[in-house]
Amino acid sequence: MPKRLLALLLVLPALAMILLFFIVPLAASIIGAFEVGDRFGLDNFAKSFDLYSSDMIFTLVIVAISTALIGIIAIAIGGYLTLGENPRAVAVLRWLYRWPMFIPFIVVGQVMRTFLAKNGLMNNVLVSFGILTPLQTTGFLDWRGIVIAFVWKQTPFVTLLLAGAMASLDRSTIEAARNLGASRLRILIEIVLPQVAGTLLVGLILSFVTMMSVLSVPLMINAQSPTMLTADIAFRINAHGDYGVANALGMISLLLTAGVALIYLRHSVKERS
């Protein structure tokens, strides 16, 4: 058997899986977004913008804020893991920060709903310590709860990538800066961070795309309007059976993530070249 034919037969199952479970559903969704009865048109997109334009802005703002906070916290944790001088604190932090990675988003939504509610664990603890009175407590089951859930869930992923990149750096430049009297914050910002900026960018882009696709967190924490586009898509299908508008919203979400996906692809091509 020729080697080329053998290689094709080896990769054929993987290609068939990609075609059947990714390419075909994506093509059907895109075509369905333009189907209006027995013709094609932009009516589904017009209806989507009329009904859910505020939700589109809400989704972008929530995901952008979450991505920025994830980056800041990941830099802080990764920087301390790399430059920290207390071995015990570094070991404890290295053990603790990874736990949210292994928790599914639906469990994150339930945990945050229990923790951030007006009568939830957070407020009960504050009341028990006398920091707040029961009348002063307020719930965070709104956009703030979504941001907290996203940041808590995705920060360990970005931190893991960033800390690994920081650990692989040449320590001689860091030690030289320390010998010259540079503070740890200055070393982190001016020496360490520029060398791992590519890894940080990749982690934030992957987190951005992941948060754009989460359904359970906005449904469980902030079901009222405005909400995220994933909740709108589920509502159009479950409540109205309107697959045309749902496909249009899905395509709009795809276009919103296309910009950051393009940055990721360009970075990957640059690294390979």
mmCIF file of C-alpha atoms in Angstrom:
data_model
loop_
_atom_site.group_PDB
_atom_site.id
_atom_site.type_symbol
_atom_site.label_atom_id
_atom_site.label_comp_id
_atom_site.label_asym_id
_atom_site.label_seq_id
_atom_site.Cartn_x
_atom_site.Cartn_y
_atom_site.Cartn_z
ATOM 1 C CA MET A 1 0.000 0.000 0.000
ATOM 2 C CA PRO A 2 1.433 3.429 -0.923
ATOM 3 C CA LYS A 3 2.490 5.546 2.038
ATOM 4 C CA ARG A 4 0.258 8.436 1.011
ATOM 5 C CA LEU A 5 -2.824 6.216 0.903
ATOM 6 C CA LEU A 6 -1.918 4.684 4.254
ATOM 7 C CA ALA A 7 -1.487 8.140 5.802
ATOM 8 C CA LEU A 8 -4.847 9.219 4.371
ATOM 9 C CA LEU A 9 -6.564 6.166 5.839
ATOM 10 C CA LEU A 10 -5.028 6.909 9.244
ATOM 11 C CA VAL A 11 -6.302 10.487 9.361
ATOM 12 C CA LEU A 12 -9.648 9.741 7.674
ATOM 13 C CA PRO A 13 -11.534 8.929 10.944
ATOM 14 C CA ALA A 14 -10.421 12.218 12.506
ATOM 15 C CA LEU A 15 -11.349 14.170 9.367
ATOM 16 C CA ALA A 16 -14.749 12.463 9.279
ATOM 17 C CA MET A 17 -15.401 13.384 12.921
ATOM 18 C CA ILE A 18 -14.459 17.029 12.288
ATOM 19 C CA LEU A 19 -16.626 17.164 9.169
ATOM 20 C CA LEU A 20 -19.632 15.460 10.774
ATOM 21 C CA PHE A 21 -19.671 17.138 14.178
ATOM 22 C CA PHE A 22 -18.174 20.579 13.432
ATOM 23 C CA ILE A 23 -18.241 21.610 9.781
ATOM 24 C CA VAL A 24 -21.716 20.312 8.910
ATOM 25 C CA PRO A 25 -23.490 21.795 12.002
ATOM 26 C CA LEU A 26 -21.681 25.124 11.498
ATOM 27 C CA ALA A 27 -22.708 25.266 7.850
ATOM 28 C CA ALA A 28 -26.300 24.333 8.726
ATOM 29 C CA SER A 29 -26.427 27.060 11.391
ATOM 30 C CA ILE A 30 -25.091 29.707 9.019
ATOM 31 C CA ILE A 31 -27.553 28.726 6.291
ATOM 32 C CA GLY A 32 -30.398 28.603 8.826
ATOM 33 C CA ALA A 33 -29.619 32.152 9.933
ATOM 34 C CA PHE A 34 -30.564 33.415 6.465
ATOM 35 C CA GLU A 35 -33.621 31.184 5.974
ATOM 36 C CA VAL A 36 -36.937 33.035 6.266
ATOM 37 C CA GLY A 37 -39.732 30.632 5.414
ATOM 38 C CA ASP A 38 -39.124 29.387 1.883
ATOM 39 C CA ARG A 39 -36.662 32.127 0.956
ATOM 40 C CA PHE A 40 -33.402 33.665 2.099
ATOM 41 C CA GLY A 41 -33.058 37.093 3.654
ATOM 42 C CA LEU A 42 -31.814 39.199 6.573
ATOM 43 C CA ASP A 43 -35.084 39.224 8.525
ATOM 44 C CA ASN A 44 -33.653 37.044 11.312
ATOM 45 C CA PHE A 45 -30.756 39.455 11.822
ATOM 46 C CA ALA A 46 -33.069 42.470 11.814
ATOM 47 C CA LYS A 47 -35.257 40.809 14.435
ATOM 48 C CA SER A 48 -32.188 39.884 16.484
ATOM 49 C CA PHE A 49 -30.942 43.473 16.569
ATOM 50 C CA ASP A 50 -34.405 44.814 17.365
ATOM 51 C CA LEU A 51 -34.883 42.455 20.312
ATOM 52 C CA TYR A 52 -31.382 41.811 21.615
ATOM 53 C CA SER A 53 -29.106 44.737 20.721
ATOM 54 C CA SER A 54 -28.761 45.654 24.412
ATOM 55 C CA ASP A 55 -27.864 42.036 25.200
ATOM 56 C CA MET A 56 -25.104 42.121 22.574
ATOM 57 C CA ILE A 57 -23.562 45.176 24.218
ATOM 58 C CA PHE A 58 -24.066 43.614 27.660
ATOM 59 C CA THR A 59 -22.295 40.425 26.546
ATOM 60 C CA LEU A 60 -19.306 42.280 25.126
ATOM 61 C CA VAL A 61 -18.959 44.480 28.216
ATOM 62 C CA ILE A 62 -19.221 41.570 30.655
ATOM 63 C CA VAL A 63 -16.707 39.429 28.776
ATOM 64 C CA ALA A 64 -14.306 42.358 28.268
ATOM 65 C CA ILE A 65 -14.366 43.294 31.970
ATOM 66 C CA SER A 66 -13.897 39.661 32.973
ATOM 67 C CA THR A 67 -10.994 39.238 30.552
ATOM 68 C CA ALA A 68 -9.234 42.344 31.894
ATOM 69 C CA LEU A 69 -9.640 41.212 35.516
ATOM 70 C CA ILE A 70 -8.465 37.706 34.652
ATOM 71 C CA GLY A 71 -5.315 39.142 33.097
ATOM 72 C CA ILE A 72 -4.541 41.376 36.091
ATOM 73 C CA ILE A 73 -5.075 38.623 38.673
ATOM 74 C CA ALA A 74 -3.174 36.040 36.620
ATOM 75 C CA ILE A 75 -0.202 38.398 36.329
ATOM 76 C CA ALA A 76 -0.284 39.004 40.097
ATOM 77 C CA ILE A 77 -0.428 35.304 40.980
ATOM 78 C CA GLY A 78 2.110 34.235 38.363
ATOM 79 C CA GLY A 79 4.419 37.048 39.402
ATOM 80 C CA TYR A 80 4.334 36.025 43.053
ATOM 81 C CA LEU A 81 4.911 32.375 42.149
ATOM 82 C CA THR A 82 7.978 33.448 40.185
ATOM 83 C CA LEU A 83 9.363 36.247 42.360
ATOM 84 C CA GLY A 84 7.966 35.380 45.803
ATOM 85 C CA GLU A 85 10.516 35.027 48.582
ATOM 86 C CA ASN A 86 8.404 33.030 51.050
ATOM 87 C CA PRO A 87 8.611 29.366 49.990
ATOM 88 C CA ARG A 88 5.699 28.307 52.185
ATOM 89 C CA ALA A 89 3.379 31.000 50.832
ATOM 90 C CA VAL A 90 4.406 30.154 47.255
ATOM 91 C CA ALA A 91 3.698 26.462 47.835
ATOM 92 C CA VAL A 92 0.272 27.143 49.371
ATOM 93 C CA LEU A 93 -0.675 29.541 46.560
ATOM 94 C CA ARG A 94 0.509 27.079 43.908
ATOM 95 C CA TRP A 95 -1.702 24.398 45.465
ATOM 96 C CA LEU A 96 -4.779 26.575 45.939
ATOM 97 C CA TYR A 97 -5.140 28.573 42.732
ATOM 98 C CA ARG A 98 -5.673 25.550 40.443
ATOM 99 C CA TRP A 99 -8.810 24.145 42.075
ATOM 100 C CA PRO A 100 -11.438 26.099 40.096
ATOM 101 C CA MET A 101 -10.048 24.625 36.870
ATOM 102 C CA PHE A 102 -11.609 21.271 37.675
ATOM 103 C CA ILE A 103 -15.111 22.601 38.440
ATOM 104 C CA PRO A 104 -17.682 22.638 35.578
ATOM 105 C CA PHE A 105 -19.366 25.928 34.729
ATOM 106 C CA ILE A 106 -22.782 24.660 35.825
ATOM 107 C CA VAL A 107 -21.364 23.915 39.279
ATOM 108 C CA VAL A 108 -19.712 27.338 39.302
ATOM 109 C CA GLY A 109 -23.103 28.908 38.626
ATOM 110 C CA GLN A 110 -24.725 27.019 41.491
ATOM 111 C CA VAL A 111 -21.844 27.775 43.875
ATOM 112 C CA MET A 112 -21.908 31.485 43.073
ATOM 113 C CA ARG A 113 -25.690 31.603 43.330
ATOM 114 C CA THR A 114 -25.451 30.167 46.836
ATOM 115 C CA PHE A 115 -22.504 32.366 47.788
ATOM 116 C CA LEU A 116 -23.575 35.733 46.324
ATOM 117 C CA ALA A 117 -27.316 35.755 47.095
ATOM 118 C CA LYS A 118 -28.739 38.301 49.511
ATOM 119 C CA ASN A 119 -29.070 35.558 52.126
ATOM 120 C CA GLY A 120 -26.042 33.699 50.835
ATOM 121 C CA LEU A 121 -22.864 32.592 52.521
ATOM 122 C CA MET A 122 -20.925 35.809 51.881
ATOM 123 C CA ASN A 123 -23.517 38.073 53.493
ATOM 124 C CA ASN A 124 -24.113 35.647 56.359
ATOM 125 C CA VAL A 125 -20.406 35.699 57.169
ATOM 126 C CA LEU A 126 -20.302 39.512 57.027
ATOM 127 C CA VAL A 127 -23.356 39.737 59.302
ATOM 128 C CA SER A 128 -21.933 37.211 61.764
ATOM 129 C CA PHE A 129 -18.725 39.274 62.087
ATOM 130 C CA GLY A 130 -20.738 42.462 62.590
ATOM 131 C CA ILE A 131 -19.450 44.120 59.425
ATOM 132 C CA LEU A 132 -22.980 44.462 58.024
ATOM 133 C CA THR A 133 -26.470 44.305 59.414
ATOM 134 C CA PRO A 134 -29.149 42.122 57.772
ATOM 135 C CA LEU A 135 -30.782 45.251 56.336
ATOM 136 C CA GLN A 136 -27.517 46.395 54.749
ATOM 137 C CA THR A 137 -26.870 43.181 52.842
ATOM 138 C CA THR A 138 -27.330 43.095 49.097
ATOM 139 C CA GLY A 139 -27.161 40.329 46.540
ATOM 140 C CA PHE A 140 -24.765 40.106 43.623
ATOM 141 C CA LEU A 141 -26.979 37.987 41.389
ATOM 142 C CA ASP A 142 -26.653 40.394 38.474
ATOM 143 C CA TRP A 143 -23.850 41.372 36.092
ATOM 144 C CA ARG A 144 -21.425 41.499 39.019
ATOM 145 C CA GLY A 145 -22.121 37.863 39.836
ATOM 146 C CA ILE A 146 -21.420 36.831 36.244
ATOM 147 C CA VAL A 147 -18.104 38.692 36.275
ATOM 148 C CA ILE A 148 -17.103 37.134 39.607
ATOM 149 C CA ALA A 149 -17.995 33.649 38.355
ATOM 150 C CA PHE A 150 -16.058 34.073 35.103
ATOM 151 C CA VAL A 151 -12.999 35.519 36.806
ATOM 152 C CA TRP A 152 -12.979 32.821 39.503
ATOM 153 C CA LYS A 153 -13.288 30.029 36.930
ATOM 154 C CA GLN A 154 -10.917 31.236 34.207
ATOM 155 C CA THR A 155 -8.114 32.860 36.213
ATOM 156 C CA PRO A 156 -6.455 29.522 37.133
ATOM 157 C CA PHE A 157 -6.290 28.523 33.466
ATOM 158 C CA VAL A 158 -4.521 31.719 32.410
ATOM 159 C CA THR A 159 -2.336 31.659 35.529
ATOM 160 C CA LEU A 160 -1.216 28.101 34.783
ATOM 161 C CA LEU A 161 -0.079 29.106 31.286
ATOM 162 C CA LEU A 162 1.521 32.309 32.524
ATOM 163 C CA ALA A 163 3.293 30.789 35.519
ATOM 164 C CA GLY A 164 4.746 28.054 33.321
ATOM 165 C CA ALA A 165 6.074 30.633 30.876
ATOM 166 C CA MET A 166 7.528 32.710 33.718
ATOM 167 C CA ALA A 167 9.203 29.673 35.268
ATOM 168 C CA SER A 168 10.984 28.910 31.983
ATOM 169 C CA LEU A 169 12.611 32.346 31.754
ATOM 170 C CA ASP A 170 16.319 32.870 32.199
ATOM 171 C CA ARG A 171 16.776 33.834 35.836
ATOM 172 C CA SER A 172 19.989 35.754 35.225
ATOM 173 C CA THR A 173 18.194 38.944 34.133
ATOM 174 C CA ILE A 174 15.903 38.766 37.165
ATOM 175 C CA GLU A 175 18.826 38.276 39.551
ATOM 176 C CA ALA A 176 20.746 41.100 37.878
ATOM 177 C CA ALA A 177 17.803 43.457 38.355
ATOM 178 C CA ARG A 178 17.536 42.416 41.992
ATOM 179 C CA ASN A 179 21.243 43.072 42.542
ATOM 180 C CA LEU A 180 20.744 46.559 41.095
ATOM 181 C CA GLY A 181 17.990 47.251 43.631
ATOM 182 C CA ALA A 182 14.890 46.889 41.440
ATOM 183 C CA SER A 183 11.695 46.085 43.301
ATOM 184 C CA ARG A 184 9.718 42.930 42.570
ATOM 185 C CA LEU A 185 6.920 44.962 40.993
ATOM 186 C CA ARG A 186 9.332 46.702 38.633
ATOM 187 C CA ILE A 187 10.982 43.396 37.724
ATOM 188 C CA LEU A 188 7.581 41.886 36.995
ATOM 189 C CA ILE A 189 6.365 44.768 34.811
ATOM 190 C CA GLU A 190 9.573 45.695 32.980
ATOM 191 C CA ILE A 191 11.453 42.374 32.691
ATOM 192 C CA VAL A 192 9.211 39.360 33.204
ATOM 193 C CA LEU A 193 5.927 40.471 31.667
ATOM 194 C CA PRO A 194 7.290 41.573 28.253
ATOM 195 C CA GLN A 195 8.862 38.141 27.787
ATOM 196 C CA VAL A 196 5.608 36.253 28.472
ATOM 197 C CA ALA A 197 3.210 38.672 26.791
ATOM 198 C CA GLY A 198 2.518 36.189 23.983
ATOM 199 C CA THR A 199 1.478 33.455 26.394
ATOM 200 C CA LEU A 200 -0.718 35.900 28.316
ATOM 201 C CA LEU A 201 -2.386 36.989 25.068
ATOM 202 C CA VAL A 202 -3.158 33.409 24.074
ATOM 203 C CA GLY A 203 -4.621 32.590 27.493
ATOM 204 C CA LEU A 204 -6.830 35.685 27.513
ATOM 205 C CA ILE A 205 -8.090 35.029 23.976
ATOM 206 C CA LEU A 206 -9.000 31.441 24.819
ATOM 207 C CA SER A 207 -10.756 32.631 27.968
ATOM 208 C CA PHE A 208 -12.649 35.304 25.991
ATOM 209 C CA VAL A 209 -13.957 32.715 23.531
ATOM 210 C CA THR A 210 -14.845 30.306 26.349
ATOM 211 C CA MET A 211 -16.818 32.924 28.285
ATOM 212 C CA MET A 212 -18.709 33.937 25.148
ATOM 213 C CA SER A 213 -20.029 30.367 24.891
ATOM 214 C CA VAL A 214 -21.081 29.755 28.519
ATOM 215 C CA LEU A 215 -24.813 29.232 29.076
ATOM 216 C CA SER A 216 -25.201 27.959 32.641
ATOM 217 C CA VAL A 217 -23.663 30.943 34.460
ATOM 218 C CA PRO A 218 -25.893 33.707 33.001
ATOM 219 C CA LEU A 219 -28.977 31.497 33.312
ATOM 220 C CA MET A 220 -28.346 30.703 36.967
ATOM 221 C CA ILE A 221 -27.030 34.080 38.129
ATOM 222 C CA ASN A 222 -28.682 36.718 35.951
ATOM 223 C CA ALA A 223 -31.748 35.449 34.098
ATOM 224 C CA GLN A 224 -33.374 38.894 33.776
ATOM 225 C CA SER A 225 -32.780 41.360 30.938
ATOM 226 C CA PRO A 226 -30.224 42.342 29.836
ATOM 227 C CA THR A 227 -28.488 38.993 29.748
ATOM 228 C CA MET A 228 -25.897 37.246 27.616
ATOM 229 C CA LEU A 229 -26.472 36.034 24.079
ATOM 230 C CA THR A 230 -26.187 32.372 25.026
ATOM 231 C CA ALA A 231 -29.243 32.726 27.275
ATOM 232 C CA ASP A 232 -31.097 34.499 24.458
ATOM 233 C CA ILE A 233 -30.319 31.663 22.040
ATOM 234 C CA ALA A 234 -31.613 29.085 24.504
ATOM 235 C CA PHE A 235 -34.751 31.164 25.108
ATOM 236 C CA ARG A 236 -35.548 31.509 21.389
ATOM 237 C CA ILE A 237 -35.288 27.733 20.935
ATOM 238 C CA ASN A 238 -36.956 26.520 24.127
ATOM 239 C CA ALA A 239 -39.722 29.110 24.407
ATOM 240 C CA HIS A 240 -40.492 29.935 20.772
ATOM 241 C CA GLY A 241 -38.881 27.224 18.665
ATOM 242 C CA ASP A 242 -37.429 30.067 16.597
ATOM 243 C CA TYR A 243 -34.313 28.479 15.137
ATOM 244 C CA GLY A 244 -33.886 31.264 12.576
ATOM 245 C CA VAL A 245 -33.309 33.997 15.161
ATOM 246 C CA ALA A 246 -31.309 31.575 17.314
ATOM 247 C CA ASN A 247 -29.007 30.828 14.384
ATOM 248 C CA ALA A 248 -28.705 34.554 13.657
ATOM 249 C CA LEU A 249 -27.709 35.218 17.282
ATOM 250 C CA GLY A 250 -25.214 32.380 17.077
ATOM 251 C CA MET A 251 -23.683 33.881 13.939
ATOM 252 C CA ILE A 252 -23.496 37.293 15.614
ATOM 253 C CA SER A 253 -21.657 35.679 18.536
ATOM 254 C CA LEU A 254 -19.326 34.034 16.052
ATOM 255 C CA LEU A 255 -18.569 37.391 14.452
ATOM 256 C CA LEU A 256 -17.951 38.974 17.870
ATOM 257 C CA THR A 257 -15.332 36.339 18.651
ATOM 258 C CA ALA A 258 -13.841 36.381 15.140
ATOM 259 C CA GLY A 259 -11.702 39.430 15.947
ATOM 260 C CA VAL A 260 -9.954 37.873 18.942
ATOM 261 C CA ALA A 261 -9.748 34.529 17.124
ATOM 262 C CA LEU A 262 -7.949 36.290 14.274
ATOM 263 C CA ILE A 263 -5.421 37.700 16.752
ATOM 264 C CA TYR A 264 -4.864 34.174 18.120
ATOM 265 C CA LEU A 265 -4.372 32.697 14.643
ATOM 266 C CA ARG A 266 -1.938 35.439 13.654
ATOM 267 C CA HIS A 267 0.039 34.857 16.851
ATOM 268 C CA SER A 268 0.139 31.092 16.196
ATOM 269 C CA VAL A 269 1.316 31.598 12.605
ATOM 270 C CA LYS A 270 3.983 34.023 13.767
ATOM 271 C CA GLU A 271 5.257 31.539 16.369
ATOM 272 C CA ARG A 272 5.410 28.696 13.831
ATOM 273 C CA SER A 273 7.213 30.837 11.288
#
